[in-house]
Amino acid sequence: MELSWGRRYVAVEPTHFRVEYVINPFMDPDDQPDPALAMAQWRELVATIERHGGTVEALPQREDAPDMVYAMNLGLGLVREDGQSHVVMSHMRYAERRMETSSAQPWFAERGFTTSYVGRDGVGAHLEAGDAFAFGDALVVGYGPRTEELALKHLATELGIRVRGLRITHPGMYHLDLAFCPLDDRRALVCPAALDEASAAALLELVPEPIVLTEEEALTTFCANSIVLGSTVIMPACPDRVRAQLEEWGFTVVVVDVSEFHKGGGSIRCLTNPVDVEIGRDLAVVPGGEVVLPQV
Ligand code: ARG
């Protein structure tokens, strides 16, 4: 069954995108993006999403926040059981990105979203939304390099859902969205090399029909950092083997080049934040919440 979420996106127009500091292995201030090319690539991505039935709402980029273009990390957008749109704002690991959410929060609030922070006003635990995806019966959350394990507990209890944690150990796949992309209710792109042994096994158990990516595929092509609109997969690149399997399953692959954004360590998923995951539809309601961690 097709994913029911992934039609409504929030993104940030890259008016001040640059590589100013190093918080992941891809970033090199000596290799700056071309601003005009980055803008053209971003516009093409937005147009492609719109052509395939999605919507994109753009918030302005703060001048002092060069990484804000990676809108996936602003917060975890959800629709509550009563239909209210809500965003659990991120609490970024690195100070260099923390100001992004103070601009994003009022922007969401003006558009009718309620907002919250995990724990006590966001000082509770680091949470970066690029680590969190609805899949199966739970919110699957990567922790380690960015999101802290404690944030999983907060998410589960505050939202009343099941959270399945996966421990990320690979420095180059510092967000789960670089190693995991849900395709439909049974299928996903997965790169177990991002995770410790128990978590890799848990991920493979969670996904009945995975396309397993090698470490090399995930790191050099960013192909797990893709988005899915129904049967269309919008990808930054697609290895032939992966394309063959996707097409066999009935998906159409659309490649959009966002190479300028790879210089900051992110690709298509990082640039777009789906806010239409519904509690009670895409995420099972679990009163009181529950955290499931891989058995070591
Ligand atoms: N430079 C950004 C950072 O390191 C890239 C974020 C990529 N976004 C993502 N959702 N993986 O925080």
Tab-separated table of C-alpha atoms and ligand atoms in Angstrom:
chain	number	residue	atom	x	y	z
A	1	MET	CA	0.000	0.000	0.000
A	2	GLU	CA	1.264	3.468	-0.955
A	3	LEU	CA	2.447	5.838	1.759
A	4	SER	CA	-0.406	8.039	2.895
A	5	TRP	CA	1.979	10.820	3.966
A	6	GLY	CA	4.549	12.757	1.977
A	7	ARG	CA	2.343	15.150	0.000
A	8	ARG	CA	2.679	18.302	2.075
A	9	TYR	CA	6.187	19.694	2.475
A	10	VAL	CA	7.863	22.610	4.170
A	11	ALA	CA	11.147	23.860	2.687
A	12	VAL	CA	13.496	26.840	2.994
A	13	GLU	CA	14.398	28.916	-0.049
A	14	PRO	CA	18.217	28.912	-0.259
A	15	THR	CA	18.942	32.647	-0.301
A	16	HIS	CA	21.842	32.406	2.172
A	17	PHE	CA	23.145	28.882	1.637
A	18	ARG	CA	26.894	28.413	2.138
A	19	VAL	CA	29.328	26.131	3.953
A	20	GLU	CA	30.574	28.167	6.863
A	21	TYR	CA	31.613	25.602	9.476
A	22	VAL	CA	32.130	21.855	9.676
A	23	ILE	CA	29.600	19.735	11.569
A	24	ASN	CA	29.608	16.680	9.298
A	25	PRO	CA	32.230	14.944	7.141
A	26	PHE	CA	30.876	16.372	3.869
A	27	MET	CA	31.354	20.017	4.766
A	28	ASP	CA	34.470	21.845	3.546
A	29	PRO	CA	34.465	25.664	3.679
A	30	ASP	CA	36.973	25.649	0.792
A	31	ASP	CA	34.336	24.091	-1.449
A	32	GLN	CA	31.465	26.563	-1.573
A	33	PRO	CA	28.169	26.029	-3.411
A	34	ASP	CA	27.362	28.218	-6.412
A	35	PRO	CA	24.395	30.311	-5.153
A	36	ALA	CA	22.668	30.620	-8.536
A	37	LEU	CA	23.028	26.926	-9.319
A	38	ALA	CA	21.824	25.974	-5.837
A	39	MET	CA	18.754	28.172	-6.267
A	40	ALA	CA	18.032	26.675	-9.704
A	41	GLN	CA	18.369	23.119	-8.337
A	42	TRP	CA	16.097	23.932	-5.403
A	43	ARG	CA	13.461	25.449	-7.706
A	44	GLU	CA	13.587	22.386	-9.936
A	45	LEU	CA	13.058	20.155	-6.896
A	46	VAL	CA	10.047	22.209	-5.779
A	47	ALA	CA	8.581	22.164	-9.305
A	48	THR	CA	9.081	18.395	-9.499
A	49	ILE	CA	7.263	17.845	-6.203
A	50	GLU	CA	4.400	20.055	-7.379
A	51	ARG	CA	4.217	18.253	-10.711
A	52	HIS	CA	3.761	14.971	-8.857
A	53	GLY	CA	0.897	16.116	-6.678
A	54	GLY	CA	2.752	17.528	-3.691
A	55	THR	CA	2.696	20.979	-2.145
A	56	VAL	CA	5.668	22.962	-0.878
A	57	GLU	CA	5.375	25.844	1.581
A	58	ALA	CA	8.600	27.831	1.820
A	59	LEU	CA	9.856	29.759	4.780
A	60	PRO	CA	12.564	32.387	4.415
A	61	GLN	CA	16.163	31.569	5.264
A	62	ARG	CA	17.831	33.507	8.062
A	63	GLU	CA	20.963	35.217	6.891
A	64	ASP	CA	22.927	33.899	9.878
A	65	ALA	CA	21.767	30.286	9.348
A	66	PRO	CA	23.531	28.802	6.290
A	67	ASP	CA	22.282	25.248	7.024
A	68	MET	CA	18.639	26.257	7.403
A	69	VAL	CA	18.019	25.074	3.819
A	70	TYR	CA	18.023	21.539	5.261
A	71	ALA	CA	14.439	22.062	6.406
A	72	MET	CA	13.979	18.411	7.365
A	73	ASN	CA	15.769	19.260	10.596
A	74	LEU	CA	13.518	22.092	11.715
A	75	GLY	CA	11.025	19.836	13.418
A	76	LEU	CA	8.837	16.770	13.284
A	77	GLY	CA	5.529	17.652	11.655
A	78	LEU	CA	2.465	15.593	12.560
A	79	VAL	CA	-1.290	15.696	12.414
A	80	ARG	CA	-2.792	14.865	15.772
A	81	GLU	CA	-5.802	12.579	16.154
A	82	ASP	CA	-8.131	15.602	16.407
A	83	GLY	CA	-6.833	16.897	13.074
A	84	GLN	CA	-4.606	19.601	14.570
A	85	SER	CA	-1.287	20.057	12.769
A	86	HIS	CA	1.606	20.072	15.190
A	87	VAL	CA	5.377	20.358	15.011
A	88	VAL	CA	7.737	18.989	17.606
A	89	MET	CA	10.546	21.478	17.101
A	90	SER	CA	14.088	20.144	16.871
A	91	HIS	CA	16.683	20.972	19.483
A	92	MET	CA	19.819	20.879	17.351
A	93	ARG	CA	22.950	19.166	18.546
A	94	TYR	CA	25.241	21.943	17.297
A	95	ALA	CA	24.976	25.567	18.408
A	96	GLU	CA	25.632	26.628	14.797
A	97	ARG	CA	22.104	25.533	13.871
A	98	ARG	CA	20.129	26.284	17.019
A	99	MET	CA	18.828	29.673	15.936
A	100	GLU	CA	17.001	28.087	12.978
A	101	THR	CA	14.200	26.763	15.130
A	102	SER	CA	13.591	30.107	16.829
A	103	SER	CA	12.605	31.493	13.421
A	104	ALA	CA	10.788	28.381	12.293
A	105	GLN	CA	8.623	28.115	15.425
A	106	PRO	CA	6.748	31.434	14.905
A	107	TRP	CA	6.469	30.668	11.184
A	108	PHE	CA	4.696	27.381	11.956
A	109	ALA	CA	2.554	29.042	14.638
A	110	GLU	CA	1.376	31.729	12.186
A	111	ARG	CA	0.271	28.984	9.830
A	112	GLY	CA	-1.923	27.265	12.383
A	113	PHE	CA	0.485	24.621	13.668
A	114	THR	CA	0.759	24.111	17.390
A	115	THR	CA	4.364	23.571	18.439
A	116	SER	CA	6.243	21.957	21.290
A	117	TYR	CA	9.758	21.014	22.284
A	118	VAL	CA	10.769	17.684	23.754
A	119	GLY	CA	11.409	17.732	27.460
A	120	ARG	CA	11.602	21.021	29.255
A	121	ASP	CA	11.430	23.659	26.490
A	122	GLY	CA	13.941	21.920	24.327
A	123	VAL	CA	16.678	21.773	26.927
A	124	GLY	CA	15.486	18.236	27.656
A	125	ALA	CA	17.339	16.430	24.896
A	126	HIS	CA	18.720	16.906	21.425
A	127	LEU	CA	16.300	15.996	18.687
A	128	GLU	CA	16.870	16.484	14.969
A	129	ALA	CA	13.871	15.593	12.867
A	130	GLY	CA	15.973	14.122	10.032
A	131	ASP	CA	16.293	11.165	12.367
A	132	ALA	CA	12.562	10.370	12.592
A	133	PHE	CA	10.232	8.508	10.211
A	134	ALA	CA	6.864	6.853	10.475
A	135	PHE	CA	7.156	3.245	9.379
A	136	GLY	CA	5.155	0.154	10.254
A	137	ASP	CA	3.602	0.543	13.686
A	138	ALA	CA	5.976	3.174	14.977
A	139	LEU	CA	8.055	6.269	14.659
A	140	VAL	CA	11.514	4.966	13.791
A	141	VAL	CA	14.148	7.256	15.270
A	142	GLY	CA	17.900	7.158	14.754
A	143	TYR	CA	19.981	8.307	17.699
A	144	GLY	CA	23.647	8.851	18.410
A	145	PRO	CA	25.382	11.492	16.307
A	146	ARG	CA	22.564	14.044	16.533
A	147	THR	CA	19.396	12.917	18.344
A	148	GLU	CA	19.942	11.729	21.906
A	149	GLU	CA	18.435	8.518	23.213
A	150	LEU	CA	16.552	10.500	25.872
A	151	ALA	CA	14.583	12.314	23.167
A	152	LEU	CA	12.974	8.994	22.171
A	153	LYS	CA	11.363	8.683	25.586
A	154	HIS	CA	10.043	12.232	25.380
A	155	LEU	CA	8.623	11.673	21.887
A	156	ALA	CA	6.888	8.446	22.884
A	157	THR	CA	5.271	9.791	26.051
A	158	GLU	CA	4.469	13.284	24.803
A	159	LEU	CA	2.890	12.058	21.555
A	160	GLY	CA	1.432	8.787	22.879
A	161	ILE	CA	3.087	6.655	20.202
A	162	ARG	CA	5.535	3.792	19.864
A	163	VAL	CA	9.108	4.848	19.095
A	164	ARG	CA	11.612	2.349	17.730
A	165	GLY	CA	15.176	3.472	18.265
A	166	LEU	CA	18.098	2.625	15.991
A	167	ARG	CA	21.622	3.498	17.065
A	168	ILE	CA	23.591	5.265	14.335
A	169	THR	CA	27.329	4.676	14.479
A	170	HIS	CA	28.523	5.777	11.020
A	171	PRO	CA	29.926	9.346	11.100
A	172	GLY	CA	28.931	9.953	7.460
A	173	MET	CA	25.306	8.895	7.999
A	174	TYR	CA	24.718	11.164	10.956
A	175	HIS	CA	20.972	11.401	10.339
A	176	LEU	CA	18.694	8.429	9.741
A	177	ASP	CA	17.449	10.060	6.527
A	178	LEU	CA	20.828	9.325	4.944
A	179	ALA	CA	20.304	5.603	5.511
A	180	PHE	CA	16.554	4.940	5.528
A	181	CYS	CA	13.730	5.892	3.194
A	182	PRO	CA	10.250	4.389	3.601
A	183	LEU	CA	8.771	3.555	0.167
A	184	ASP	CA	5.394	2.146	1.146
A	185	ASP	CA	3.969	0.195	4.073
A	186	ARG	CA	6.310	-2.812	3.528
A	187	ARG	CA	9.251	-1.478	1.562
A	188	ALA	CA	12.115	0.890	2.228
A	189	LEU	CA	15.616	1.798	1.120
A	190	VAL	CA	17.906	0.827	3.980
A	191	CYS	CA	21.620	1.077	4.644
A	192	PRO	CA	22.389	-1.152	7.636
A	193	ALA	CA	26.052	-0.035	7.526
A	194	ALA	CA	24.938	3.197	9.209
A	195	LEU	CA	23.942	1.338	12.372
A	196	ASP	CA	25.425	-0.808	15.090
A	197	GLU	CA	24.931	-4.549	14.742
A	198	ALA	CA	21.796	-4.883	16.852
A	199	SER	CA	20.160	-1.880	15.216
A	200	ALA	CA	21.032	-3.078	11.714
A	201	ALA	CA	19.361	-6.389	12.515
A	202	ALA	CA	16.341	-4.587	14.000
A	203	LEU	CA	15.979	-2.431	10.882
A	204	LEU	CA	16.072	-5.448	8.578
A	205	GLU	CA	13.471	-7.136	10.733
A	206	LEU	CA	11.250	-4.061	10.615
A	207	VAL	CA	11.188	-3.781	6.825
A	208	PRO	CA	9.589	-6.845	5.164
A	209	GLU	CA	10.915	-5.940	1.697
A	210	PRO	CA	14.057	-3.826	1.878
A	211	ILE	CA	16.346	-2.549	-0.849
A	212	VAL	CA	19.668	-2.851	0.933
A	213	LEU	CA	22.126	-0.116	0.004
A	214	THR	CA	25.859	-0.474	0.398
A	215	GLU	CA	27.746	2.074	2.471
A	216	GLU	CA	29.318	3.327	-0.752
A	217	GLU	CA	25.947	3.796	-2.491
A	218	ALA	CA	24.478	5.676	0.442
A	219	LEU	CA	27.492	7.946	0.905
A	220	THR	CA	28.414	8.761	-2.678
A	221	THR	CA	24.973	9.056	-4.282
A	222	PHE	CA	22.837	10.147	-1.279
A	223	CYS	CA	20.225	7.823	-2.794
A	224	ALA	CA	18.533	7.037	0.536
A	225	ASN	CA	17.937	10.766	0.934
A	226	SER	CA	14.964	10.583	-1.395
A	227	ILE	CA	11.273	11.345	-1.041
A	228	VAL	CA	8.201	9.412	-2.108
A	229	LEU	CA	4.930	10.775	-3.457
A	230	GLY	CA	2.673	7.782	-3.969
A	231	SER	CA	4.375	5.663	-6.605
A	232	THR	CA	6.925	8.334	-7.567
A	233	VAL	CA	10.351	8.319	-5.940
A	234	ILE	CA	12.214	11.614	-6.301
A	235	MET	CA	15.908	10.856	-5.924
A	236	PRO	CA	19.206	12.739	-6.223
A	237	ALA	CA	20.682	9.711	-8.045
A	238	CYS	CA	19.679	6.124	-8.557
A	239	PRO	CA	22.088	3.209	-8.987
A	240	ASP	CA	20.876	0.898	-11.818
A	241	ARG	CA	20.324	-2.004	-9.451
A	242	VAL	CA	18.126	0.121	-7.208
A	243	ARG	CA	16.182	1.495	-10.164
A	244	ALA	CA	15.513	-1.998	-11.509
A	245	GLN	CA	14.028	-3.118	-8.186
A	246	LEU	CA	11.968	0.056	-7.761
A	247	GLU	CA	10.557	-0.276	-11.268
A	248	GLU	CA	9.789	-3.933	-10.757
A	249	TRP	CA	7.713	-2.897	-7.755
A	250	GLY	CA	5.844	-0.326	-9.848
A	251	PHE	CA	7.597	2.842	-8.740
A	252	THR	CA	8.651	5.568	-11.153
A	253	VAL	CA	12.048	7.108	-10.452
A	254	VAL	CA	12.526	10.823	-11.070
A	255	VAL	CA	16.094	12.076	-10.629
A	256	VAL	CA	16.644	15.702	-9.630
A	257	ASP	CA	20.202	16.971	-9.358
A	258	VAL	CA	20.782	18.804	-6.072
A	259	SER	CA	24.564	18.423	-6.095
A	260	GLU	CA	25.231	21.889	-4.663
A	261	PHE	CA	23.482	20.842	-1.465
A	262	HIS	CA	25.658	17.741	-1.124
A	263	LYS	CA	28.459	20.166	-0.202
A	264	GLY	CA	26.645	20.825	3.068
A	265	GLY	CA	25.962	17.147	3.624
A	266	GLY	CA	22.343	16.878	2.589
A	267	SER	CA	20.183	16.000	-0.378
A	268	ILE	CA	16.532	15.831	-1.403
A	269	ARG	CA	15.020	14.545	1.842
A	270	CYS	CA	17.049	17.005	3.889
A	271	LEU	CA	15.703	19.903	1.818
A	272	THR	CA	12.058	18.944	2.291
A	273	ASN	CA	10.113	18.288	5.467
A	274	PRO	CA	6.863	16.298	5.264
A	275	VAL	CA	4.323	17.585	7.789
A	276	ASP	CA	1.398	15.293	6.986
A	277	VAL	CA	2.148	12.170	9.023
A	278	GLU	CA	-1.020	11.389	10.955
A	279	ILE	CA	-1.211	9.958	14.452
A	280	GLY	CA	-3.899	7.273	14.400
A	281	ARG	CA	-3.286	6.524	10.702
A	282	ASP	CA	0.467	6.451	10.000
A	283	LEU	CA	1.436	6.104	13.647
A	284	ALA	CA	-0.419	3.791	15.995
A	285	VAL	CA	-1.797	5.392	19.151
A	286	VAL	CA	-0.096	3.924	22.227
A	287	PRO	CA	-1.437	5.511	25.425
A	288	GLY	CA	1.472	6.564	27.620
A	289	GLY	CA	3.919	5.860	24.821
A	290	GLU	CA	6.457	3.087	24.393
A	291	VAL	CA	10.119	3.004	23.417
A	292	VAL	CA	11.531	-0.122	21.805
A	293	LEU	CA	15.298	-0.385	21.583
A	294	PRO	CA	17.187	-3.163	19.770
A	295	GLN	CA	18.104	-6.090	21.959
A	296	VAL	CA	21.868	-6.353	22.274
B	1	ARG	N1	24.936	20.659	7.263
B	1	ARG	C1	23.754	20.077	7.786
B	1	ARG	C2	24.042	19.479	9.144
B	1	ARG	O1	25.061	18.886	9.289
B	1	ARG	C3	23.209	19.057	6.861
B	1	ARG	C4	21.891	18.519	7.320
B	1	ARG	C5	21.395	17.451	6.436
B	1	ARG	N2	20.034	17.193	6.728
B	1	ARG	C6	19.496	16.006	6.924
B	1	ARG	N3	18.244	15.932	7.183
B	1	ARG	N4	20.234	14.927	6.918
B	1	ARG	O2	23.266	19.581	10.073
